[in-house]
CSV table of C-alpha atoms in Angstrom, one decimal:
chain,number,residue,atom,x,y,z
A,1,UNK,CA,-38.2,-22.4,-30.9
A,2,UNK,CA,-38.3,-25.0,-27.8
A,3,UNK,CA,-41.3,-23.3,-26.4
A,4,UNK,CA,-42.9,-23.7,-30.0
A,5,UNK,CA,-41.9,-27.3,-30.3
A,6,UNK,CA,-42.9,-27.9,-26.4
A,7,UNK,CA,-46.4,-26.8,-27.3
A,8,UNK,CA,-46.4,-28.6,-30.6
A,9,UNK,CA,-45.6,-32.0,-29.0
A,10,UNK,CA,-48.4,-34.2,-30.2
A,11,UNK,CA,-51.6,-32.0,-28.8
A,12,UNK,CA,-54.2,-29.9,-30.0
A,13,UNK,CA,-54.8,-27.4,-28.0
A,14,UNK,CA,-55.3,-23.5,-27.7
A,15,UNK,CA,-51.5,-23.3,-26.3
A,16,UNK,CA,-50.1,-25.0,-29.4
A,17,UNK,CA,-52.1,-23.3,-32.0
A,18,UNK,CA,-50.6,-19.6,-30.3
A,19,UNK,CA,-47.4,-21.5,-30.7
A,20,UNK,CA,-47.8,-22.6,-33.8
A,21,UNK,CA,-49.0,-18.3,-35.1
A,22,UNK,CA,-46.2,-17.1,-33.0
A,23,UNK,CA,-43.6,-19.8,-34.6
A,24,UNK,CA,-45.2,-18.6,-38.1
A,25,UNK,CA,-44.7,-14.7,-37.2
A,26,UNK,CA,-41.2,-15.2,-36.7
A,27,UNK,CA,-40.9,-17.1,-39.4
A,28,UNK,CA,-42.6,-14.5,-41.6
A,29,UNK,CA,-39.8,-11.6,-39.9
A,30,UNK,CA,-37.3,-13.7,-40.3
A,31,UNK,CA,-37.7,-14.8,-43.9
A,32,UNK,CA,-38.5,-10.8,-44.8
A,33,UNK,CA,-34.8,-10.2,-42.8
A,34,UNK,CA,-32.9,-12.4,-45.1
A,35,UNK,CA,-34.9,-11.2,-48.7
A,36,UNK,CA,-33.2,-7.6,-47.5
A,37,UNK,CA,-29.8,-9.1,-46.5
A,38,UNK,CA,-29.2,-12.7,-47.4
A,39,UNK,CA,-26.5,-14.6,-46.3
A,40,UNK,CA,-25.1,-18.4,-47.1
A,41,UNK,CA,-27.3,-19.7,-44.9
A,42,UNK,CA,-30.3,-22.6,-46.5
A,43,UNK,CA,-33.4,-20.4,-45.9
A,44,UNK,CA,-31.1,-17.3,-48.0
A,45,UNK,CA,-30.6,-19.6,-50.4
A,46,UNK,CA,-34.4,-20.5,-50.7
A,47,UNK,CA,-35.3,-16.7,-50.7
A,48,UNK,CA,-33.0,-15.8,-53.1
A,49,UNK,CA,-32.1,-18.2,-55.7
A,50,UNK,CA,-34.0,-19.4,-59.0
A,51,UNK,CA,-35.9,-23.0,-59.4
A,52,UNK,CA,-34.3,-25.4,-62.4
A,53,UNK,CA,-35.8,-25.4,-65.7
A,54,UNK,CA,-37.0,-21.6,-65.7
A,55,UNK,CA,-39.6,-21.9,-63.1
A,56,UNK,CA,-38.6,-18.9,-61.4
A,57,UNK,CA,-38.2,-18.6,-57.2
A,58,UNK,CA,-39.7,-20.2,-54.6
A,59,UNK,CA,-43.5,-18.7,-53.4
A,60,UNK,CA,-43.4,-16.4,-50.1
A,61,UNK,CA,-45.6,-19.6,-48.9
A,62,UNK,CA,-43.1,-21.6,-50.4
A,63,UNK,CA,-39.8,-20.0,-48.8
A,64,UNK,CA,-41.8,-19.5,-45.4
A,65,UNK,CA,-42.6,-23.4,-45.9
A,66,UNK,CA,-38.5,-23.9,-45.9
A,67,UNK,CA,-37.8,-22.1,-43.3
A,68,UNK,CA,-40.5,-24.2,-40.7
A,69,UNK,CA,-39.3,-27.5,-42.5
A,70,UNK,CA,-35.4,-26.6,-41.5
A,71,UNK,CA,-36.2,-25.7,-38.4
A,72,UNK,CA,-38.7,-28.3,-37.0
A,73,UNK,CA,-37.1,-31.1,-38.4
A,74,UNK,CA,-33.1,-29.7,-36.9
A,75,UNK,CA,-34.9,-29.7,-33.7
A,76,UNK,CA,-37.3,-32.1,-32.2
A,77,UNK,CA,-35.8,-35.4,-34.3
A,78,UNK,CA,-32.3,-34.5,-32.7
A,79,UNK,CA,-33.7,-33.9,-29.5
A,80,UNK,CA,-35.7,-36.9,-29.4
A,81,UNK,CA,-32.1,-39.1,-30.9
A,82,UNK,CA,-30.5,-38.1,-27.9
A,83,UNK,CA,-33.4,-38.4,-25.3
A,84,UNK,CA,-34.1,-41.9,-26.8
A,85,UNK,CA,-30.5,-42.8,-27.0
A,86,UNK,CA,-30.0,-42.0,-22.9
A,87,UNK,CA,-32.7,-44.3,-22.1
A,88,UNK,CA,-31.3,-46.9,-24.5
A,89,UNK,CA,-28.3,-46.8,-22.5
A,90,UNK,CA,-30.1,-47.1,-19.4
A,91,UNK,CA,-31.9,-50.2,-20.2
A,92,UNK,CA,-28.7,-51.3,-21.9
A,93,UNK,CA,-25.9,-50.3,-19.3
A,94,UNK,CA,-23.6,-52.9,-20.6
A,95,UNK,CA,-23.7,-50.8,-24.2
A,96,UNK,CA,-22.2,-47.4,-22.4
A,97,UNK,CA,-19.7,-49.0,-20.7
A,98,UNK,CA,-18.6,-50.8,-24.2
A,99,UNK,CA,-18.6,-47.0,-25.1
A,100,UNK,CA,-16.4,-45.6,-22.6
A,101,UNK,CA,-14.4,-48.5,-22.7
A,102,UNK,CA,-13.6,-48.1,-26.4
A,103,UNK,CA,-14.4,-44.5,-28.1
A,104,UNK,CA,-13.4,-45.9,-31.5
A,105,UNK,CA,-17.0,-46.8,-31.2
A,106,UNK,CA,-18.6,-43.2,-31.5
A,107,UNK,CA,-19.9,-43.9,-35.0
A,108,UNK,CA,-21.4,-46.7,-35.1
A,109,UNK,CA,-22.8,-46.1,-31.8
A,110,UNK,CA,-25.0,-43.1,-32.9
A,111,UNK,CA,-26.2,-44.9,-36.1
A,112,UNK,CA,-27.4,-47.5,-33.4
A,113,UNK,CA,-29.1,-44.5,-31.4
A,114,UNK,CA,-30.4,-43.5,-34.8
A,115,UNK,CA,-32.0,-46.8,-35.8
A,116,UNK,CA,-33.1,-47.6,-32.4
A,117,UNK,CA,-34.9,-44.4,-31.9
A,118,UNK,CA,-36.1,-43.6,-35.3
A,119,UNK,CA,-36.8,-40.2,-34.5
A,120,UNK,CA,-39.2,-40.2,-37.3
A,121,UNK,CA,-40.9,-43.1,-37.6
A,122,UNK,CA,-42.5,-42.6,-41.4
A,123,UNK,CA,-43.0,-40.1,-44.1
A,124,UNK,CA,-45.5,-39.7,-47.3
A,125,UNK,CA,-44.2,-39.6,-50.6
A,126,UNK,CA,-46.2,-38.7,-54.0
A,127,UNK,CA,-45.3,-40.8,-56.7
A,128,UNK,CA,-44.1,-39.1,-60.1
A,129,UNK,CA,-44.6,-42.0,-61.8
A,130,UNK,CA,-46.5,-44.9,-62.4
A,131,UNK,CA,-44.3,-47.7,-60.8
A,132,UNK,CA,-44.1,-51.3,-59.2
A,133,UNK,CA,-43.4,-53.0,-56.1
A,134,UNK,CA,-43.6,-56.3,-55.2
A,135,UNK,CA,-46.8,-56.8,-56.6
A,136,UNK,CA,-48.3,-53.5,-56.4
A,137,UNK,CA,-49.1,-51.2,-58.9
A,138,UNK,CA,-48.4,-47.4,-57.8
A,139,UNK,CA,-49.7,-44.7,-60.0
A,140,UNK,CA,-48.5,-41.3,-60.3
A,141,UNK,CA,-50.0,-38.8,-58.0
A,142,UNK,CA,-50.7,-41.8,-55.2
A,143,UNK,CA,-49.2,-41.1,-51.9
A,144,UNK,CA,-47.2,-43.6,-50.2
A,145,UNK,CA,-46.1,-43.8,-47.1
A,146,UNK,CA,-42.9,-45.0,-45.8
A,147,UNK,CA,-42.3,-46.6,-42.4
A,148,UNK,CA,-38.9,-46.2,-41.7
A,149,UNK,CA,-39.0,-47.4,-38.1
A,150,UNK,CA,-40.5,-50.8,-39.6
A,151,UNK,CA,-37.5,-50.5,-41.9
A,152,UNK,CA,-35.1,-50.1,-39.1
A,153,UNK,CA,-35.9,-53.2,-37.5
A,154,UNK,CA,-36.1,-55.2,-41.0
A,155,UNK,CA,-35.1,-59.3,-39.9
A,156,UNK,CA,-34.5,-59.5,-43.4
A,157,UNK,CA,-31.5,-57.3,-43.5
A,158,UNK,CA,-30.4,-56.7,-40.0
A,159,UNK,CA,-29.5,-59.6,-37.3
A,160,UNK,CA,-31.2,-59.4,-34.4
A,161,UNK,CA,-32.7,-55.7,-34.8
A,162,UNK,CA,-34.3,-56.0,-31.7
A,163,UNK,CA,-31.1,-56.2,-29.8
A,164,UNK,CA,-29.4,-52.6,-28.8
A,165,UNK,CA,-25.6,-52.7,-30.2
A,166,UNK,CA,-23.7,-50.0,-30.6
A,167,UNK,CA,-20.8,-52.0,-32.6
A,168,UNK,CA,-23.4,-52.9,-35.1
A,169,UNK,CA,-21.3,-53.4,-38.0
A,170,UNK,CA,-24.0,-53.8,-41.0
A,171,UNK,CA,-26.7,-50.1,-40.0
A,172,UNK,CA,-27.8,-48.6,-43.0
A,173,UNK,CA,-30.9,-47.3,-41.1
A,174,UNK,CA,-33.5,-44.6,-42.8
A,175,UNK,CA,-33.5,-42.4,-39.9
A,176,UNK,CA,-32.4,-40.0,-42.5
A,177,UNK,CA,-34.2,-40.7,-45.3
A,178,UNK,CA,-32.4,-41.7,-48.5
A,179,UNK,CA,-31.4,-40.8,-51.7
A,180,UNK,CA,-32.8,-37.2,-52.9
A,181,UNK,CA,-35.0,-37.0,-49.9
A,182,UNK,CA,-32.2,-37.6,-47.2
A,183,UNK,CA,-31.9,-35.5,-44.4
A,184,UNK,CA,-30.2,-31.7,-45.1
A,185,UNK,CA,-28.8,-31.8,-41.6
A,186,UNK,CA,-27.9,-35.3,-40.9
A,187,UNK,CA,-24.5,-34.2,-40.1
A,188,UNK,CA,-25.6,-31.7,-38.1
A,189,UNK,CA,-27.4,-33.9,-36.2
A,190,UNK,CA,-24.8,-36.5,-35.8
A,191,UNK,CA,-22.3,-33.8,-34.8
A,192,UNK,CA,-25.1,-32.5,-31.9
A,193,UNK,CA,-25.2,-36.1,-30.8
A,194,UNK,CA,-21.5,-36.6,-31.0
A,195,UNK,CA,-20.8,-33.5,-28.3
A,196,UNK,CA,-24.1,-34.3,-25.7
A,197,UNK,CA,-22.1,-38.5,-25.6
A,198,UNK,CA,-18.7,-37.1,-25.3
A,199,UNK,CA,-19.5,-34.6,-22.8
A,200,UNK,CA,-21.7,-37.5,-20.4
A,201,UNK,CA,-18.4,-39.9,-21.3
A,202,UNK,CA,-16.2,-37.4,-19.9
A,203,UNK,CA,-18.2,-37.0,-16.5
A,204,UNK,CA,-20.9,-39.9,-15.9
A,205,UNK,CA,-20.4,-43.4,-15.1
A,206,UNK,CA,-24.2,-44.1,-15.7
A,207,UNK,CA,-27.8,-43.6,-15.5
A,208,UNK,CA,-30.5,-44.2,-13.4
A,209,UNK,CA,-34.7,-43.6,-14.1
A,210,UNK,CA,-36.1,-41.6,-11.8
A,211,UNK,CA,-40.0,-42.1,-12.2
A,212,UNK,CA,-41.9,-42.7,-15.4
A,213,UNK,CA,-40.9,-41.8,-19.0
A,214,UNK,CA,-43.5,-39.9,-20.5
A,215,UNK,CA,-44.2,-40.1,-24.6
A,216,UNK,CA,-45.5,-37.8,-26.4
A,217,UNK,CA,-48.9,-38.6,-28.2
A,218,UNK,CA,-47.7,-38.7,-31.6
A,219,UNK,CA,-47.6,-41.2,-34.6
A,220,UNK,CA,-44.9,-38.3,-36.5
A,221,UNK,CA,-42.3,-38.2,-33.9
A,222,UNK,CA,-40.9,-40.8,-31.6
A,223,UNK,CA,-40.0,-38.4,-28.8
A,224,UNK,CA,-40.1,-38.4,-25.2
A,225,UNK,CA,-42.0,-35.5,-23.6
A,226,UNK,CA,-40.7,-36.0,-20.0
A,227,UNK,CA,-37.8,-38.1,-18.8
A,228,UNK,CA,-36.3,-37.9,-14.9
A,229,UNK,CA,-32.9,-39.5,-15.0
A,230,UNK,CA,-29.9,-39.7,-12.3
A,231,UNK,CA,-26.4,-39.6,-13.8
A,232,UNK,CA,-23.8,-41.5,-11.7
A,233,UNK,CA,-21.4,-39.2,-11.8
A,234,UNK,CA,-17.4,-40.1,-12.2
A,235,UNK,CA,-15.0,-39.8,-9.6
């Protein structure tokens, strides 16, 4: 999966497009594995069970479609979280040792991480209806698109969203998504993030940049292709 997602980083090229038919492939195998023996796993659960109303199961496009969706989205938005959230703490040293001072602070500090980062910085939505906001008109079957990184720095709801705290009391941030469309494994993702800052709690002091940071060329993902970093280890 990491080599997929390495290749898939923002480029078109030859090397991600194998990645991309090799990703698929095992996709395929592994979709076919869990149709002959399914588990309680999500992707089982897509193979197996029936659609509301009497619309039957999923497509094999459809359940293949589930399993790339679960997989891309557990992986590179996480990854990203934490990559983006080390180098928030590097430009903002005073916020780790706040952290290590006080763990009570775990929470709200990875919704900060979340918000600041905003792995995913929009998403497109169809409408089902015809509906209005603001002053627009939005018809059914229009897409609209969602910046939730614009959302995450709203001066209308947060103060000072430019400003890196991880004691940020009022952080109802859409790094998730919300309502029907919020994330399946935001608490996976929290929990990934959760272990990585208690771990570097537990044995650095701090960090340091070692060279450049290098983004990846992307307008889906806010990730970080590239990152040398020094820990200051505890004595």
């Amino acid at each position: 999966m990491l080599d997929y997602s390495d290749r898939q980083l923002g480029e078109t090229s030859i090397s991600s497009q194998q990645g991309m038919q090799n990703f698929m492939a095992y996709g395929n195998k592994f979709v076919e594995e869990k149709r002959q023996k399914p588990g309680s796993d999500i992707v089982s659960l897509a193979v197996t069970g029936e659609l509301p109303k009497g619309l039957g199961k999923l497509t094999p496009l459809e359940q293949l479609m589930v399993f790339s969706v679960v997989t891309v989205a557990g992986l590179e938005t996480t990854r990203n979280a934490i990559a983006g959230g080390i180098l928030a703490f590097i430009h903002h040293p005073d916020q780790w040792l706040r952290l290590q001072q006080d763990g009570c602070l775990m929470n709200s500090a990875l919704d900060e991480i979340l918000r600041w980062t905003s792995p995913t910085p929009y998403n497109r939505r169809t409408a089902t209806r015809d509906v209005v906001i603001g002053d627009r008109l939005i018809r059914r079957g229009e897409k609209v698109t969602l910046w939730w990184a614009s959302a995450n720095r709203d001066d209308t709801y947060y103060e000072q969203p430019f400003v890196f705290d991880i004691g940020r009391q009022k952080n109802l941030h859409m790094a998730f998504g919300s309502g029907g469309h919020s994330c399946l494994g935001s608490q996976l993702a929290r929990l990934e993030m959760r272990v990585i800052l208690l771990h570097l709690l537990d044995q650095v002091d701090g960090f340091r940049l070692d060279g450049d940071v290098n983004w990846v060329r992307s307008n889906k993902h806010t990730g970080i292709r590239s990152m040398l970093v020094r820990f200051v280890k505890r004595y």
